[in-house]
PDB file of C-alpha atoms and ligand atoms in Angstrom:
ATOM      1  CA  UNK A   1      18.982 -11.633 -71.507  1.00 60.00           C
ATOM      2  CA  UNK A   2      19.308 -15.354 -72.005  1.00 49.00           C
ATOM      3  CA  UNK A   3      20.280 -16.006 -68.397  1.00 50.00           C
ATOM      4  CA  UNK A   4      21.486 -13.990 -65.478  1.00 56.00           C
ATOM      5  CA  UNK A   5      25.181 -14.090 -66.271  1.00 82.00           C
ATOM      6  CA  UNK A   6      27.174 -10.970 -65.527  1.00 80.00           C
ATOM      7  CA  UNK A   7      27.889 -10.496 -69.251  1.00 86.00           C
ATOM      8  CA  UNK A   8      24.192 -10.686 -70.130  1.00 90.00           C
ATOM      9  CA  UNK A   9      23.330  -8.253 -67.371  1.00 90.00           C
ATOM     10  CA  UNK A  10      25.950  -5.693 -68.291  1.00 93.00           C
ATOM     11  CA  UNK A  11      25.141  -5.850 -72.025  1.00 93.00           C
ATOM     12  CA  UNK A  12      21.454  -5.454 -71.246  1.00 93.00           C
ATOM     13  CA  UNK A  13      22.078  -2.307 -69.187  1.00 95.00           C
ATOM     14  CA  UNK A  14      24.633  -0.988 -71.679  1.00 97.00           C
ATOM     15  CA  UNK A  15      21.761  -0.680 -74.132  1.00 95.00           C
ATOM     16  CA  UNK A  16      19.886   1.619 -71.755  1.00 95.00           C
ATOM     17  CA  UNK A  17      22.793   3.997 -71.158  1.00 97.00           C
ATOM     18  CA  UNK A  18      22.032   6.516 -73.906  1.00 96.00           C
ATOM     19  CA  UNK A  19      18.307   6.760 -73.132  1.00 95.00           C
ATOM     20  CA  UNK A  20      18.141   6.272 -69.360  1.00 94.00           C
ATOM     21  CA  UNK A  21      18.019   9.968 -68.369  1.00 94.00           C
ATOM     22  CA  UNK A  22      15.314  10.762 -70.920  1.00 93.00           C
ATOM     23  CA  UNK A  23      13.307   7.687 -69.979  1.00 90.00           C
ATOM     24  CA  UNK A  24      13.296   8.587 -66.284  1.00 89.00           C
ATOM     25  CA  UNK A  25      12.102  12.079 -67.059  1.00 87.00           C
ATOM     26  CA  UNK A  26       9.406  10.805 -69.425  1.00 86.00           C
ATOM     27  CA  UNK A  27       7.953   8.520 -66.772  1.00 83.00           C
ATOM     28  CA  UNK A  28       8.217  11.268 -64.145  1.00 81.00           C
ATOM     29  CA  UNK A  29      10.643   9.400 -61.876  1.00 81.00           C
ATOM     30  CA  UNK A  30      13.342  11.889 -61.270  1.00 76.00           C
ATOM     31  CA  UNK A  31      14.255  14.820 -59.070  1.00 82.00           C
ATOM     32  CA  UNK A  32      11.673  14.939 -56.315  1.00 86.00           C
ATOM     33  CA  UNK A  33      12.099  11.290 -55.314  1.00 93.00           C
ATOM     34  CA  UNK A  34      15.859  11.430 -55.695  1.00 95.00           C
ATOM     35  CA  UNK A  35      16.091  14.506 -53.447  1.00 95.00           C
ATOM     36  CA  UNK A  36      14.034  12.773 -50.756  1.00 96.00           C
ATOM     37  CA  UNK A  37      16.189   9.668 -51.064  1.00 98.00           C
ATOM     38  CA  UNK A  38      19.394  11.637 -50.581  1.00 98.00           C
ATOM     39  CA  UNK A  39      17.972  13.652 -47.693  1.00 98.00           C
ATOM     40  CA  UNK A  40      17.246  10.569 -45.519  1.00 98.00           C
ATOM     41  CA  UNK A  41      20.920   9.536 -45.749  1.00 98.00           C
ATOM     42  CA  UNK A  42      21.840  12.386 -43.343  1.00 97.00           C
ATOM     43  CA  UNK A  43      25.005  13.124 -45.309  1.00 98.00           C
ATOM     44  CA  UNK A  44      27.601  15.520 -43.975  1.00 98.00           C
ATOM     45  CA  UNK A  45      30.676  17.141 -45.429  1.00 98.00           C
ATOM     46  CA  UNK A  46      33.615  14.782 -45.752  1.00 98.00           C
ATOM     47  CA  UNK A  47      31.572  11.590 -45.739  1.00 98.00           C
ATOM     48  CA  UNK A  48      32.164   8.639 -48.058  1.00 98.00           C
ATOM     49  CA  UNK A  49      29.116   7.562 -50.002  1.00 98.00           C
ATOM     50  CA  UNK A  50      28.615   4.452 -52.119  1.00 98.00           C
ATOM     51  CA  UNK A  51      26.347   5.177 -55.073  1.00 98.00           C
ATOM     52  CA  UNK A  52      24.925   1.700 -55.708  1.00 98.00           C
ATOM     53  CA  UNK A  53      24.113   0.830 -59.346  1.00 98.00           C
ATOM     54  CA  UNK A  54      24.878   4.480 -60.134  1.00 98.00           C
ATOM     55  CA  UNK A  55      23.723   4.304 -63.763  1.00 98.00           C
ATOM     56  CA  UNK A  56      24.503   7.558 -65.562  1.00 98.00           C
ATOM     57  CA  UNK A  57      25.379   9.344 -62.316  1.00 98.00           C
ATOM     58  CA  UNK A  58      22.149  11.272 -61.793  1.00 97.00           C
ATOM     59  CA  UNK A  59      22.797  11.231 -58.026  1.00 98.00           C
ATOM     60  CA  UNK A  60      26.196  12.907 -58.316  1.00 98.00           C
ATOM     61  CA  UNK A  61      25.153  16.582 -58.081  1.00 97.00           C
ATOM     62  CA  UNK A  62      23.063  15.891 -54.955  1.00 97.00           C
ATOM     63  CA  UNK A  63      25.761  13.752 -53.356  1.00 98.00           C
ATOM     64  CA  UNK A  64      28.476  16.276 -54.124  1.00 98.00           C
ATOM     65  CA  UNK A  65      26.434  19.075 -52.626  1.00 97.00           C
ATOM     66  CA  UNK A  66      26.012  17.020 -49.448  1.00 98.00           C
ATOM     67  CA  UNK A  67      29.521  15.599 -48.925  1.00 98.00           C
ATOM     68  CA  UNK A  68      31.457  18.487 -50.496  1.00 98.00           C
ATOM     69  CA  UNK A  69      34.791  18.275 -52.300  1.00 97.00           C
ATOM     70  CA  UNK A  70      36.342  16.803 -49.120  1.00 98.00           C
ATOM     71  CA  UNK A  71      34.007  13.802 -49.269  1.00 98.00           C
ATOM     72  CA  UNK A  72      34.232  10.709 -51.499  1.00 98.00           C
ATOM     73  CA  UNK A  73      31.622   9.447 -53.945  1.00 98.00           C
ATOM     74  CA  UNK A  74      32.224   5.837 -54.959  1.00 98.00           C
ATOM     75  CA  UNK A  75      30.023   4.925 -57.893  1.00 98.00           C
ATOM     76  CA  UNK A  76      29.414   1.239 -58.638  1.00 98.00           C
ATOM     77  CA  UNK A  77      27.652  -0.248 -61.631  1.00 98.00           C
ATOM     78  CA  UNK A  78      27.816  -3.412 -63.689  1.00 97.00           C
ATOM     79  CA  UNK A  79      27.406  -1.773 -67.100  1.00 97.00           C
ATOM     80  CA  UNK A  80      30.492  -0.080 -68.628  1.00 97.00           C
ATOM     81  CA  UNK A  81      28.374   2.214 -70.806  1.00 98.00           C
ATOM     82  CA  UNK A  82      26.408   3.435 -67.801  1.00 98.00           C
ATOM     83  CA  UNK A  83      29.723   4.118 -66.043  1.00 98.00           C
ATOM     84  CA  UNK A  84      31.022   5.944 -69.111  1.00 98.00           C
ATOM     85  CA  UNK A  85      28.008   8.284 -68.996  1.00 98.00           C
ATOM     86  CA  UNK A  86      28.527   8.706 -65.262  1.00 98.00           C
ATOM     87  CA  UNK A  87      32.196   9.642 -65.814  1.00 98.00           C
ATOM     88  CA  UNK A  88      31.195  12.195 -68.436  1.00 98.00           C
ATOM     89  CA  UNK A  89      28.725  13.719 -65.973  1.00 98.00           C
ATOM     90  CA  UNK A  90      31.366  13.907 -63.238  1.00 98.00           C
ATOM     91  CA  UNK A  91      33.867  15.543 -65.624  1.00 98.00           C
ATOM     92  CA  UNK A  92      31.319  17.980 -67.026  1.00 97.00           C
ATOM     93  CA  UNK A  93      30.416  19.114 -63.513  1.00 96.00           C
ATOM     94  CA  UNK A  94      34.044  19.286 -62.347  1.00 96.00           C
ATOM     95  CA  UNK A  95      33.508  16.639 -59.669  1.00 97.00           C
ATOM     96  CA  UNK A  96      36.999  15.408 -58.817  1.00 96.00           C
ATOM     97  CA  UNK A  97      36.034  13.222 -55.906  1.00 98.00           C
ATOM     98  CA  UNK A  98      34.082  10.534 -57.763  1.00 98.00           C
ATOM     99  CA  UNK A  99      35.635   7.081 -58.054  1.00 98.00           C
ATOM    100  CA  UNK A 100      34.233   4.347 -60.275  1.00 98.00           C
ATOM    101  CA  UNK A 101      33.996   0.604 -59.789  1.00 98.00           C
ATOM    102  CA  UNK A 102      32.623  -1.751 -62.409  1.00 97.00           C
ATOM    103  CA  UNK A 103      31.100  -4.907 -60.958  1.00 97.00           C
ATOM    104  CA  UNK A 104      28.133  -6.787 -59.612  1.00 97.00           C
ATOM    105  CA  UNK A 105      27.096  -5.224 -56.294  1.00 98.00           C
ATOM    106  CA  UNK A 106      25.905  -8.575 -55.029  1.00 97.00           C
ATOM    107  CA  UNK A 107      29.355 -10.146 -55.483  1.00 96.00           C
ATOM    108  CA  UNK A 108      32.218  -7.677 -55.337  1.00 97.00           C
ATOM    109  CA  UNK A 109      33.955  -6.465 -52.215  1.00 97.00           C
ATOM    110  CA  UNK A 110      32.702  -2.943 -51.653  1.00 98.00           C
ATOM    111  CA  UNK A 111      34.746  -0.255 -49.900  1.00 98.00           C
ATOM    112  CA  UNK A 112      33.604   1.000 -46.481  1.00 98.00           C
ATOM    113  CA  UNK A 113      31.215   3.921 -46.569  1.00 98.00           C
ATOM    114  CA  UNK A 114      29.087   6.159 -44.359  1.00 98.00           C
ATOM    115  CA  UNK A 115      26.019   5.887 -46.550  1.00 98.00           C
ATOM    116  CA  UNK A 116      24.641   4.182 -49.637  1.00 98.00           C
ATOM    117  CA  UNK A 117      21.821   5.253 -51.935  1.00 98.00           C
ATOM    118  CA  UNK A 118      20.418   2.369 -54.032  1.00 98.00           C
ATOM    119  CA  UNK A 119      17.933   4.074 -56.333  1.00 98.00           C
ATOM    120  CA  UNK A 120      15.774   2.473 -59.018  1.00 96.00           C
ATOM    121  CA  UNK A 121      17.799  -0.728 -58.902  1.00 97.00           C
ATOM    122  CA  UNK A 122      16.350  -3.239 -56.417  1.00 97.00           C
ATOM    123  CA  UNK A 123      13.907  -4.562 -59.013  1.00 96.00           C
ATOM    124  CA  UNK A 124      16.793  -4.855 -61.509  1.00 95.00           C
ATOM    125  CA  UNK A 125      19.576  -6.566 -59.568  1.00 96.00           C
ATOM    126  CA  UNK A 126      19.062 -10.329 -60.005  1.00 94.00           C
ATOM    127  CA  UNK A 127      20.418 -11.290 -56.549  1.00 96.00           C
ATOM    128  CA  UNK A 128      18.974  -8.330 -54.726  1.00 97.00           C
ATOM    129  CA  UNK A 129      19.102  -9.916 -51.248  1.00 98.00           C
ATOM    130  CA  UNK A 130      22.782 -10.747 -51.667  1.00 98.00           C
ATOM    131  CA  UNK A 131      23.300  -7.179 -52.846  1.00 98.00           C
ATOM    132  CA  UNK A 132      21.570  -5.815 -49.735  1.00 98.00           C
ATOM    133  CA  UNK A 133      23.734  -7.982 -47.485  1.00 98.00           C
ATOM    134  CA  UNK A 134      26.871  -6.889 -49.311  1.00 98.00           C
ATOM    135  CA  UNK A 135      25.994  -3.199 -49.246  1.00 98.00           C
ATOM    136  CA  UNK A 136      25.128  -3.314 -45.550  1.00 98.00           C
ATOM    137  CA  UNK A 137      28.341  -5.139 -44.704  1.00 98.00           C
ATOM    138  CA  UNK A 138      30.235  -2.272 -46.339  1.00 98.00           C
ATOM    139  CA  UNK A 139      28.500   0.359 -44.204  1.00 98.00           C
ATOM    140  CA  UNK A 140      30.307   1.723 -41.175  1.00 98.00           C
ATOM    141  CA  UNK A 141      28.513   1.654 -37.839  1.00 97.00           C
ATOM    142  CA  UNK A 142      25.669   4.193 -37.955  1.00 97.00           C
ATOM    143  CA  UNK A 143      25.857   4.259 -41.770  1.00 98.00           C
ATOM    144  CA  UNK A 144      22.594   4.618 -43.659  1.00 98.00           C
ATOM    145  CA  UNK A 145      21.131   2.788 -46.627  1.00 98.00           C
ATOM    146  CA  UNK A 146      18.292   4.287 -48.688  1.00 98.00           C
ATOM    147  CA  UNK A 147      16.419   2.227 -51.264  1.00 98.00           C
ATOM    148  CA  UNK A 148      14.166   3.975 -53.756  1.00 97.00           C
ATOM    149  CA  UNK A 149      12.131   1.994 -56.258  1.00 95.00           C
ATOM    150  CA  UNK A 150       8.785   0.992 -57.702  1.00 93.00           C
ATOM    151  CA  UNK A 151       6.294  -1.330 -56.033  1.00 93.00           C
ATOM    152  CA  UNK A 152       2.858  -2.727 -56.626  1.00 91.00           C
ATOM    153  CA  UNK A 153      -0.168  -0.665 -55.678  1.00 88.00           C
ATOM    154  CA  UNK A 154      -1.846  -2.193 -52.609  1.00 84.00           C
ATOM    155  CA  UNK A 155      -5.328  -0.775 -52.675  1.00 82.00           C
ATOM    156  CA  UNK A 156      -8.323  -0.837 -54.987  1.00 84.00           C
ATOM    157  CA  UNK A 157      -8.846   0.366 -57.709  1.00 84.00           C
ATOM    158  CA  UNK A 158      -5.153   0.973 -58.562  1.00 80.00           C
ATOM    159  CA  UNK A 159      -4.249  -2.630 -57.728  1.00 87.00           C
ATOM    160  CA  UNK A 160      -6.192  -3.740 -60.814  1.00 88.00           C
ATOM    161  CA  UNK A 161      -3.214  -2.468 -62.795  1.00 87.00           C
ATOM    162  CA  UNK A 162      -0.683  -4.721 -61.024  1.00 90.00           C
ATOM    163  CA  UNK A 163      -0.773  -7.579 -63.572  1.00 92.00           C
ATOM    164  CA  UNK A 164      -0.105  -5.093 -66.408  1.00 90.00           C
ATOM    165  CA  UNK A 165       2.739  -3.526 -64.481  1.00 86.00           C
ATOM    166  CA  UNK A 166       4.124  -6.973 -63.664  1.00 91.00           C
ATOM    167  CA  UNK A 167       4.210  -7.881 -67.357  1.00 92.00           C
ATOM    168  CA  UNK A 168       5.965  -4.620 -68.303  1.00 90.00           C
ATOM    169  CA  UNK A 169       8.586  -5.294 -65.636  1.00 88.00           C
ATOM    170  CA  UNK A 170       9.100  -8.873 -66.785  1.00 90.00           C
ATOM    171  CA  UNK A 171       9.516  -7.631 -70.341  1.00 88.00           C
ATOM    172  CA  UNK A 172      12.248  -5.241 -69.149  1.00 87.00           C
ATOM    173  CA  UNK A 173      13.936  -7.941 -66.996  1.00 88.00           C
ATOM    174  CA  UNK A 174      12.825  -6.430 -63.721  1.00 90.00           C
ATOM    175  CA  UNK A 175      11.031  -8.113 -60.831  1.00 93.00           C
ATOM    176  CA  UNK A 176       8.508  -5.994 -58.992  1.00 92.00           C
ATOM    177  CA  UNK A 177       7.348  -8.882 -56.786  1.00 92.00           C
ATOM    178  CA  UNK A 178      10.165  -8.137 -54.371  1.00 95.00           C
ATOM    179  CA  UNK A 179       9.774  -6.446 -51.009  1.00 96.00           C
ATOM    180  CA  UNK A 180      13.336  -5.452 -50.100  1.00 98.00           C
ATOM    181  CA  UNK A 181      12.176  -3.307 -47.175  1.00 98.00           C
ATOM    182  CA  UNK A 182      11.227  -6.516 -45.329  1.00 98.00           C
ATOM    183  CA  UNK A 183      14.716  -7.906 -45.768  1.00 98.00           C
ATOM    184  CA  UNK A 184      16.217  -4.568 -44.734  1.00 98.00           C
ATOM    185  CA  UNK A 185      14.289  -4.889 -41.453  1.00 98.00           C
ATOM    186  CA  UNK A 186      16.204  -8.094 -40.744  1.00 97.00           C
ATOM    187  CA  UNK A 187      19.576  -6.562 -41.518  1.00 98.00           C
ATOM    188  CA  UNK A 188      19.515  -2.997 -40.213  1.00 98.00           C
ATOM    189  CA  UNK A 189      17.911  -0.903 -37.480  1.00 97.00           C
ATOM    190  CA  UNK A 190      15.221   1.670 -37.472  1.00 97.00           C
ATOM    191  CA  UNK A 191      13.902   0.928 -40.973  1.00 98.00           C
ATOM    192  CA  UNK A 192      11.379   3.486 -42.126  1.00 98.00           C
ATOM    193  CA  UNK A 193       9.369   3.669 -45.299  1.00 98.00           C
ATOM    194  CA  UNK A 194       7.559   6.303 -47.258  1.00 96.00           C
ATOM    195  CA  UNK A 195       5.281   5.600 -50.198  1.00 94.00           C
ATOM    196  CA  UNK A 196       3.960   7.799 -52.999  1.00 92.00           C
ATOM    197  CA  UNK A 197       0.816   6.648 -54.738  1.00 85.00           C
ATOM    198  CA  UNK A 198       0.709   6.194 -58.494  1.00 74.00           C
ATOM    199  CA  UNK A 199       4.247   7.520 -58.777  1.00 73.00           C
ATOM    200  CA  UNK A 200       5.335   5.521 -61.795  1.00 65.00           C
ATOM    201  CA  UNK A 201       3.319   6.262 -64.927  1.00 69.00           C
ATOM    202  CA  UNK A 202       0.158   5.759 -62.811  1.00 73.00           C
ATOM    203  CA  UNK A 203       0.904   2.023 -62.935  1.00 81.00           C
ATOM    204  CA  UNK A 204       2.822   1.644 -59.691  1.00 84.00           C
ATOM    205  CA  UNK A 205       3.682   3.269 -56.400  1.00 90.00           C
ATOM    206  CA  UNK A 206       7.110   4.612 -55.531  1.00 93.00           C
ATOM    207  CA  UNK A 207       8.657   3.803 -52.155  1.00 96.00           C
ATOM    208  CA  UNK A 208      11.639   4.991 -50.212  1.00 97.00           C
ATOM    209  CA  UNK A 209      12.927   2.674 -47.469  1.00 98.00           C
ATOM    210  CA  UNK A 210      15.844   3.597 -45.269  1.00 98.00           C
ATOM    211  CA  UNK A 211      17.597   2.429 -42.142  1.00 98.00           C
ATOM    212  CA  UNK A 212      20.795   2.521 -40.173  1.00 98.00           C
ATOM    213  CA  UNK A 213      23.477  -0.063 -39.499  1.00 97.00           C
ATOM    214  CA  UNK A 214      23.937  -0.923 -35.824  1.00 87.00           C
TER     215      UNK A 214
HETATM  216  C1  SAM B   1      17.372   1.415 -63.566  1.00 57.81           C
HETATM  217  S1  SAM B   1      19.058   1.844 -63.563  1.00 57.81           S
HETATM  218  C2  SAM B   1      19.206   2.948 -62.170  1.00 57.81           C
HETATM  219  C3  SAM B   1      20.387   3.873 -62.261  1.00 57.81           C
HETATM  220  C4  SAM B   1      20.619   4.843 -61.116  1.00 57.81           C
HETATM  221  N1  SAM B   1      20.686   4.207 -59.813  1.00 57.81           N
HETATM  222  C5  SAM B   1      19.665   5.991 -61.082  1.00 57.81           C
HETATM  223  O1  SAM B   1      19.174   6.313 -59.991  1.00 57.81           O
HETATM  224  O2  SAM B   1      19.413   6.606 -62.112  1.00 57.81           O
HETATM  225  C6  SAM B   1      19.627   0.330 -62.893  1.00 57.81           C
HETATM  226  C7  SAM B   1      21.131   0.242 -62.867  1.00 57.81           C
HETATM  227  O3  SAM B   1      21.468  -0.926 -62.124  1.00 57.81           O
HETATM  228  C8  SAM B   1      22.633  -1.459 -62.704  1.00 57.81           C
HETATM  229  N2  SAM B   1      22.724  -2.852 -62.250  1.00 57.81           N
HETATM  230  C9  SAM B   1      21.836  -3.854 -62.456  1.00 57.81           C
HETATM  231  N3  SAM B   1      22.239  -4.964 -61.835  1.00 57.81           N
HETATM  232  C10 SAM B   1      23.415  -4.665 -61.226  1.00 57.81           C
HETATM  233  C11 SAM B   1      24.309  -5.391 -60.404  1.00 57.81           C
HETATM  234  N4  SAM B   1      24.084  -6.669 -60.107  1.00 57.81           N
HETATM  235  N5  SAM B   1      25.414  -4.783 -59.948  1.00 57.81           N
HETATM  236  C12 SAM B   1      25.660  -3.478 -60.247  1.00 57.81           C
HETATM  237  N6  SAM B   1      24.850  -2.724 -60.999  1.00 57.81           N
HETATM  238  C13 SAM B   1      23.730  -3.308 -61.476  1.00 57.81           C
HETATM  239  C14 SAM B   1      22.419  -1.280 -64.194  1.00 57.81           C
HETATM  240  O4  SAM B   1      23.604  -1.362 -64.933  1.00 57.81           O
HETATM  241  C15 SAM B   1      21.780   0.107 -64.226  1.00 57.81           C
HETATM  242  O5  SAM B   1      22.737   1.108 -64.409  1.00 57.81           O
END
């Protein structure tokens, strides 16, 4: 990416679309974290859920199971090729209640929703604080946001690996120096956090942070 323009960002992520699912599995970052992330959203049948930076739609089966065919899944991503994969997944699984929006989640007007999972994307979205504000403004009262992502290891000896992990993230246009859970505490209530040690290729921890709109 030469800059942070929307075109650069979407072409960068387009290149990941065909390998994203395999990559996640290879680095051991899939189902168990995703399931936990969905479970803290307290979804119920008929709810509307905003799948933030949905990628290839790996959340869809879990979201569909939770909100049922009477619910709505609104999937947002900046990269058309990611959305294409996500559409294929929805079609293949017969999910008729998934809607797709292409755009930058920090800029576009998002539809109102009861809950929003934002998984593996807070280190990727350039204006992540604007994105958090935007997502939260789209949540209905009592609506929940869950953020799942990688973070630095805090304690010794794992923390020795932080500079290596930082470089890998910079190389892949991601910024692991962020602490979105702190900003979430300013914007929503009852923010809780759970952390798994050495969850990402032994180089980083995984965290799940969630809270509720007043
Ligand atoms: C690492 S992938 C995560 C995909 C998905 N959330 C998952 O759990 O598998 C990051 C995704 O964020 C999307 N993305 C990055 N910046 C974005 C932005 N500003 N607005 C919307 N989507 C964005 C990318 O296109 C990509 O699909």
